[in-house]
XYZ file of C-alpha atoms in Angstrom:
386
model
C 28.584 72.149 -59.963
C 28.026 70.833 -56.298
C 27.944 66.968 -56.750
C 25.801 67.162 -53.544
C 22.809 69.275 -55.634
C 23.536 67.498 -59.108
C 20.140 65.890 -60.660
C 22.381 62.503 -61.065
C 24.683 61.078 -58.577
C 27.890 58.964 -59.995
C 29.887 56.020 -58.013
C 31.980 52.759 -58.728
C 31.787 50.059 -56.889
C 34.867 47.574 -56.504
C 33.846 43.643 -57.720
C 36.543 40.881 -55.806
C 38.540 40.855 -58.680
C 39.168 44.598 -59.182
C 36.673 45.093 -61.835
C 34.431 48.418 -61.255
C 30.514 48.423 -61.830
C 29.336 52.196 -62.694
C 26.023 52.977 -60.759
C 24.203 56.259 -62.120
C 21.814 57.344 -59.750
C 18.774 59.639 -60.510
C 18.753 62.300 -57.954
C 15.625 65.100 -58.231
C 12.952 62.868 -56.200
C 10.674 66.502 -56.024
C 10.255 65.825 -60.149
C 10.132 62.402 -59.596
C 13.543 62.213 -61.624
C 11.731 63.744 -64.286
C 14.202 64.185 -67.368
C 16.103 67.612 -67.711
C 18.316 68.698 -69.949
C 20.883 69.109 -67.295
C 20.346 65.121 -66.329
C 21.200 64.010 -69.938
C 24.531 66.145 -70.174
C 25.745 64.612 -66.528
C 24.703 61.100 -67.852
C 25.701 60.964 -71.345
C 29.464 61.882 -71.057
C 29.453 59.943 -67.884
C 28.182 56.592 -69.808
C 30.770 57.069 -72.556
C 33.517 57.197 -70.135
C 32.506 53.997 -68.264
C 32.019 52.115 -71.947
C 35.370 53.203 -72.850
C 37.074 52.177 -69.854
C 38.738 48.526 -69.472
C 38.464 48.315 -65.763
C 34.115 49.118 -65.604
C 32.305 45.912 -66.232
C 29.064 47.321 -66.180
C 26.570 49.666 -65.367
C 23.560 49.994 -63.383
C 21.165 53.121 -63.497
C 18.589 53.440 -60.830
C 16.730 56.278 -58.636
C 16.788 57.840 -55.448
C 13.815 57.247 -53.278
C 10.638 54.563 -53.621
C 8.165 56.217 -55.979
C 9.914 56.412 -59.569
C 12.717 55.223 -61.336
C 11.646 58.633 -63.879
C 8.120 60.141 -64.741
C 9.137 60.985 -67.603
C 10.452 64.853 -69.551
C 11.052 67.950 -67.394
C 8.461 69.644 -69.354
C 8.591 72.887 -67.605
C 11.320 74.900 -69.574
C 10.426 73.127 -72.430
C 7.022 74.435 -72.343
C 8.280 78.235 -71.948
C 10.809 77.742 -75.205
C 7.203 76.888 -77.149
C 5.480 79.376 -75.659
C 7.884 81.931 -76.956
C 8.596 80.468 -80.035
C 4.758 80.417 -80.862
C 4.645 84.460 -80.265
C 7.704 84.607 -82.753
C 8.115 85.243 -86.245
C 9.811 82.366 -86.881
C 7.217 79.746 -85.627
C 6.909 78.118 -89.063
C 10.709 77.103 -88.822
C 10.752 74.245 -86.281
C 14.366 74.285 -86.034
C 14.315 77.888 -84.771
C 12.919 76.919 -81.005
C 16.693 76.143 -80.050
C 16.116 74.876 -76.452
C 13.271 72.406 -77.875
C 16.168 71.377 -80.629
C 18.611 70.380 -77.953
C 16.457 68.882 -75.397
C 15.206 66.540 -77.979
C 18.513 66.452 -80.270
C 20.351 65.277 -76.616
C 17.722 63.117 -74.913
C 17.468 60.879 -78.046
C 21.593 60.842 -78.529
C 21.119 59.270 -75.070
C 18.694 56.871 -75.499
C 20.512 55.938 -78.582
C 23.930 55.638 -76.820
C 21.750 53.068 -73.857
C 20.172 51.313 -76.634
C 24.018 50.455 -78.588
C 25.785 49.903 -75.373
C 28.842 48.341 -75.528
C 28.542 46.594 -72.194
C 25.735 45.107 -70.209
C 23.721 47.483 -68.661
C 21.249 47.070 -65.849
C 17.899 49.419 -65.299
C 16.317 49.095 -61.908
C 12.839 50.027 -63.421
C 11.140 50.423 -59.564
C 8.141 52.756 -59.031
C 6.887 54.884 -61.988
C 8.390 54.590 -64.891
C 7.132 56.788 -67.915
C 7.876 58.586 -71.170
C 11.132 59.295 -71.226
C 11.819 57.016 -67.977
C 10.952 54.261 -70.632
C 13.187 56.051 -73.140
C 16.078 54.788 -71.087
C 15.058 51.696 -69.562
C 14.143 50.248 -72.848
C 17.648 50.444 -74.856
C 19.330 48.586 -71.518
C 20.483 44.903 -71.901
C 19.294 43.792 -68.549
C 15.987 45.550 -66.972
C 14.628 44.688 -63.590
C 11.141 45.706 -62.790
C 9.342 45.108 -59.081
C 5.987 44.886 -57.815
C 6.206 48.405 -57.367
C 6.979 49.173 -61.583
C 4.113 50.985 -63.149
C 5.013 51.907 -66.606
C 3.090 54.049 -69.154
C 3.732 55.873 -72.715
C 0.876 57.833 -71.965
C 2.021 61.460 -74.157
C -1.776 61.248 -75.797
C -2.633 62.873 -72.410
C -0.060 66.185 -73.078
C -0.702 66.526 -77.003
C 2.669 64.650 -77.991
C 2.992 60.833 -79.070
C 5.250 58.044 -77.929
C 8.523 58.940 -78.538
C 12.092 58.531 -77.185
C 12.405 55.261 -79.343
C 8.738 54.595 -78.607
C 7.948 54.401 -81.977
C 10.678 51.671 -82.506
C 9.925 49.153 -79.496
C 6.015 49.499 -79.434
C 5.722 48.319 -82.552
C 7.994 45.325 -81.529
C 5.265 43.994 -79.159
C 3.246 41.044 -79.546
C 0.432 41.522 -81.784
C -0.829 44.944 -81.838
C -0.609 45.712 -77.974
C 1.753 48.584 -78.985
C -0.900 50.674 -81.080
C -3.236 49.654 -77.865
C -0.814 50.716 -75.847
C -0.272 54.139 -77.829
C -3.542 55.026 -77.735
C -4.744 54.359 -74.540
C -1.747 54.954 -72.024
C -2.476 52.065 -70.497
C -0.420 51.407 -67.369
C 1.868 48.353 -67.765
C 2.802 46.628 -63.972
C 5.939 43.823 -63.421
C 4.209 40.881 -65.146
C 2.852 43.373 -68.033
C 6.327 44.604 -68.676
C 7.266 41.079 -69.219
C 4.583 40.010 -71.704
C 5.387 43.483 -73.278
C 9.214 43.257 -73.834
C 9.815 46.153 -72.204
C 11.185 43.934 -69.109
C 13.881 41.005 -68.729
C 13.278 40.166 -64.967
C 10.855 40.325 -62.372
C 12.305 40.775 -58.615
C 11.484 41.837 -55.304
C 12.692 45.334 -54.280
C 13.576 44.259 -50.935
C 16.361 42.039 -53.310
C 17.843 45.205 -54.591
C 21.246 45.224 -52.035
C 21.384 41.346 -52.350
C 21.540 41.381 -56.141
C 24.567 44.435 -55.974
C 26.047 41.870 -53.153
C 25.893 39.060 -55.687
C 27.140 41.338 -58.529
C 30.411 42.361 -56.923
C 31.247 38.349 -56.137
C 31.442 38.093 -59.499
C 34.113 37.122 -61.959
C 33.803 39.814 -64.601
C 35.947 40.751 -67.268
C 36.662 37.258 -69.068
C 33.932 37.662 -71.711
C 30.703 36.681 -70.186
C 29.945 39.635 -68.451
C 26.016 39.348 -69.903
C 25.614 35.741 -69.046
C 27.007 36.526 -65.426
C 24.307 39.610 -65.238
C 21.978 37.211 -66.520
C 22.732 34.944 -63.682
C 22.909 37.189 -60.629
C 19.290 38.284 -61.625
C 18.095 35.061 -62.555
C 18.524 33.516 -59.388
C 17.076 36.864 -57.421
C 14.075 36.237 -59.539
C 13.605 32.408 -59.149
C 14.058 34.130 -54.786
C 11.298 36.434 -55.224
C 9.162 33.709 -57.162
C 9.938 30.642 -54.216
C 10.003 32.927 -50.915
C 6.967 35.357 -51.737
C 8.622 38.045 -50.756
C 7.022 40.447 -53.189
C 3.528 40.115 -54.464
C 3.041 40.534 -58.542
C -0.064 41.050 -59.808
C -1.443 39.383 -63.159
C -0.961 40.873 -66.234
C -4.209 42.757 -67.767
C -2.276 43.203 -70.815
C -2.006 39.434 -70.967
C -5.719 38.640 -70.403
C -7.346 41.017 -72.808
C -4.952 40.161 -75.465
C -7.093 38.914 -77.882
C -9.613 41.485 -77.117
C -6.850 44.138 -78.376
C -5.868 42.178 -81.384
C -9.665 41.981 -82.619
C -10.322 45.718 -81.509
C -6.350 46.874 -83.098
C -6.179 44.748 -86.237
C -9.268 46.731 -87.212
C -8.537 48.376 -91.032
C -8.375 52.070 -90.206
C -7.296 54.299 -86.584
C -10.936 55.650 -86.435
C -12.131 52.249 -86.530
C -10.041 51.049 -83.962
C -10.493 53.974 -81.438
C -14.724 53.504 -81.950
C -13.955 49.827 -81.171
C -12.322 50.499 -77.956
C -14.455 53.337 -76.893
C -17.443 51.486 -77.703
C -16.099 48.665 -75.629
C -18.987 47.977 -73.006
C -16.944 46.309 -69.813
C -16.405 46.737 -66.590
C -12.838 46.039 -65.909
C -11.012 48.817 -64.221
C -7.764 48.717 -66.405
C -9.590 48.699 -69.779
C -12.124 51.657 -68.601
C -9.099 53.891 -67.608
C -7.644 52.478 -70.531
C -10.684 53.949 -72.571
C -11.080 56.995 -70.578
C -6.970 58.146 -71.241
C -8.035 57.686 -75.253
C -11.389 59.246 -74.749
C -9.844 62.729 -73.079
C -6.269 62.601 -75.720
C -5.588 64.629 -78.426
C -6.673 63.235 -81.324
C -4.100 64.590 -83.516
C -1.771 62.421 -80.796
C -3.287 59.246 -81.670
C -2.812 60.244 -85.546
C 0.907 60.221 -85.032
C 1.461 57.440 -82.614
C -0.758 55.233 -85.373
C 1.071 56.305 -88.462
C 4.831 56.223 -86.514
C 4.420 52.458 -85.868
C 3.169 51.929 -89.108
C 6.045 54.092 -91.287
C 8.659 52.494 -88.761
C 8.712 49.259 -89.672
C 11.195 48.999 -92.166
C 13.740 51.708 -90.531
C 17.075 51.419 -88.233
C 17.009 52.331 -84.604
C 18.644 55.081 -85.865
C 16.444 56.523 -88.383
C 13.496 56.198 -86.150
C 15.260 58.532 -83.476
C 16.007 60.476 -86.761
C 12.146 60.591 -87.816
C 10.889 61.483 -84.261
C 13.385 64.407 -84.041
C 11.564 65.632 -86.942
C 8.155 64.810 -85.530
C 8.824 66.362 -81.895
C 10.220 69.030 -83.342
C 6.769 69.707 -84.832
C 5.121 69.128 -82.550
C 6.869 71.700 -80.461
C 5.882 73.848 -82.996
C 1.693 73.450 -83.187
C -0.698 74.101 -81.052
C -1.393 70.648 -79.088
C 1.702 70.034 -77.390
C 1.973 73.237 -75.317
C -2.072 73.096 -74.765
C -1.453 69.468 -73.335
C 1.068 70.690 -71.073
C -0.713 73.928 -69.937
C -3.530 71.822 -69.309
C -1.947 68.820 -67.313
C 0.476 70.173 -65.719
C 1.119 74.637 -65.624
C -2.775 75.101 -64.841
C -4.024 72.184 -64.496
C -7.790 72.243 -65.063
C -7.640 69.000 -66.986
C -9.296 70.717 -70.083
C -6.968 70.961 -73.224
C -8.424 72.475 -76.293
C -7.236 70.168 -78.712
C -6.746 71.415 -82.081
C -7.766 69.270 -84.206
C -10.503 68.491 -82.448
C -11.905 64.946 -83.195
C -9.639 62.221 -85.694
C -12.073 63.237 -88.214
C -10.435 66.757 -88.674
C -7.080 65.821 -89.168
C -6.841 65.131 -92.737
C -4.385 62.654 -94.327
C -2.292 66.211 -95.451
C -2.878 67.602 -91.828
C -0.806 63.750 -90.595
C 1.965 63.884 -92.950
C 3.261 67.442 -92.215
C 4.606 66.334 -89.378
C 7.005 64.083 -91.197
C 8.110 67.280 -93.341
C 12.105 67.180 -92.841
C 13.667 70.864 -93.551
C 17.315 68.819 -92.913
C 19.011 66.715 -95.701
C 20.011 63.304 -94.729
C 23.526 64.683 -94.294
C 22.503 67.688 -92.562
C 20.089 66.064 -89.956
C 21.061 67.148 -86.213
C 21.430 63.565 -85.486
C 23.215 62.273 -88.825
C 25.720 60.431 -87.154
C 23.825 58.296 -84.837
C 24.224 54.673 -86.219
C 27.501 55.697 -88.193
């Protein structure tokens, strides 16, 4: 492969005292580093190698360009494997659309491999970062996000549900801002991503050569390697905070937080979703907010309430486990391709969602997505967590 055309660009860069930081660089600003198949096998055996090896300190990932860190899944071949595996005889077996197996089976060995990092790790979250952008930035130990970062889990839109670990670290949020969150697609800015977990630090974009300047002054390798991460982008956020250099708007997740508890903590989904689509206000972030849920599948915001709640009690491995399963139905019915077709191959914004209102999707309809056709010893991703 021509390193010049690859989807993901690799380099070292040489601290003061001969230790190497890894920088993995998303490269395919047309997609706006939307996640292929061909990105994850560049970046997966590329992060093992730099964990294994003694003389790499840490690694950063980041993106070409100033729009997006990742927008998310390359959705385009995936949406040809269902299309073909719908016309086939062997529709009912979700295991039989092979490329939808291995995009899924791969992206979440990834996120996985992120998430249980052996050394600190550093996500440069600028720009858009969604869906599977998320899956990645989530699992790293240190994650940066700008004034530029506008983050979003917003798969009601395209038929699917929250997953690449979304299941997992939504419903870590505070209260119930996750099932808010799943629902609506709400989009999450710097301070948001903060309140949210789904951020560590808060710095300027401008900062972003000053902070690699800082990191290769450092001592690494005598054990502290985090704590001197920690440091670096401490101090470039207390510099973004004191000079002004970057202006961070307030978080909206923040302020209407107890307006999503009372609306979330409501005893069923269809209650919640009339609360919030009832909601009479005229704040621009909850009306989109209500507007994403109003036009989403409903069968999506079946499966992104039940995940959080069956989650609880699992591993981060069983959960990437569980949503294997789930994607992998959802590959398989009708909503997922219809959501793509819709939003993004024709794009008339009109999805014929099937089922059509929460109402129709019966409490038999929900739980065949959890159906596994593996054994726990069988399951594609067994091993994660071993």
């Amino acid at each position: 492969m021509n390193q010049a055309a690859a989807p993901v660009a690799f380099e070292e860069l040489t601290a003061v005292n001969g230790q190497r930081i890894g920088i993995a660089t998303l490269a395919s600003e047309k997609t706006l580093h939307a996640i292929s198949l061909e990105m994850v096998r560049l970046l997966t055996p590329q992060l093992q190698q730099w964990q294994a090896d003694p003389g790499v300190a840490m690694v950063m990932l980041q993106a070409q360009g100033d729009k997006a860190f990742c927008a998310g899944g390359d959705l385009q071949q995936l949406y040809r494997s269902m299309r073909e595996h719908h016309a086939s005889p062997a529709r009912e077996d979700i295991g039989a659309n092979s490329y939808a197996a291995e995009f899924f089976e791969q992206e979440y060995r990834l996120d996985y491999l992120v998430h249980s990092f052996a050394k600190p790790i550093l996500c440069w979250g600028h720009g858009i970062v969604m869906g599977g952008g998320i899956g990645l930035m989530a699992g790293c130990s240190h994650r940066v996000v700008t004034e530029k970062s506008r983050l979003a889990m917003p798969e009601i839109t395209i038929g699917l549900y929250p997953d690449v670990g979304g299941s997992w670290f939504l419903s870590r949020m505070p209260g119930k801002s996750g099932v808010f969150l799943a629902l609506t697609g709400a989009n999450l800015n710097a301070n948001d991503a903060l309140f949210a977990g789904l951020a560590d630090y808060r710095v300027a974009h401008a900062a972003k050569a000053s902070v690699i300047d800082a990191l290769l002054m450092q001592p690494w390798g005598e054990g502290k390697d985090a704590e001197l991460l920690d440091r670096v982008l401490g101090a470039a956020q207390a510099s973004s905070s004191s000079q002004g250099t970057a202006s961070f708007a307030a978080s909206s997740l923040r302020t209407h937080f107890d307006l999503i508890e009372s609306l979330c903590r409501r005893p069923t989904l269809p209650e919640i979703v009339e609360g919030i689509l009832s909601l009479q206000t005229e704040d621009a972030w909850l009306s989109k907010a209500q507007a994403t849920l109003r036009a989403g599948s409903p069968g999506s915001a079946w499966l992104g309430y039940a995940l959080q709640k069956r989650v609880r009690p699992l591993s981060l491995a069983e959960v990437f486990r569980l949503e294997f399963v789930v994607s992998l139905h959802c590959a398989a019915r009708p909503d997922f391709v219809e959501g793509i077709r819709a939003l993004i191959i024709e794009k008339d914004q009109k999805p014929q969602w099937n089922p059509a209102s929460l109402a129709a999707a019966t409490p038999a309809w929900v739980e065949g997505f959890f159906a596994d056709p593996w054994s726990r010893q069988a399951h594609p991703l067994a091993d994660l967590g071993a």
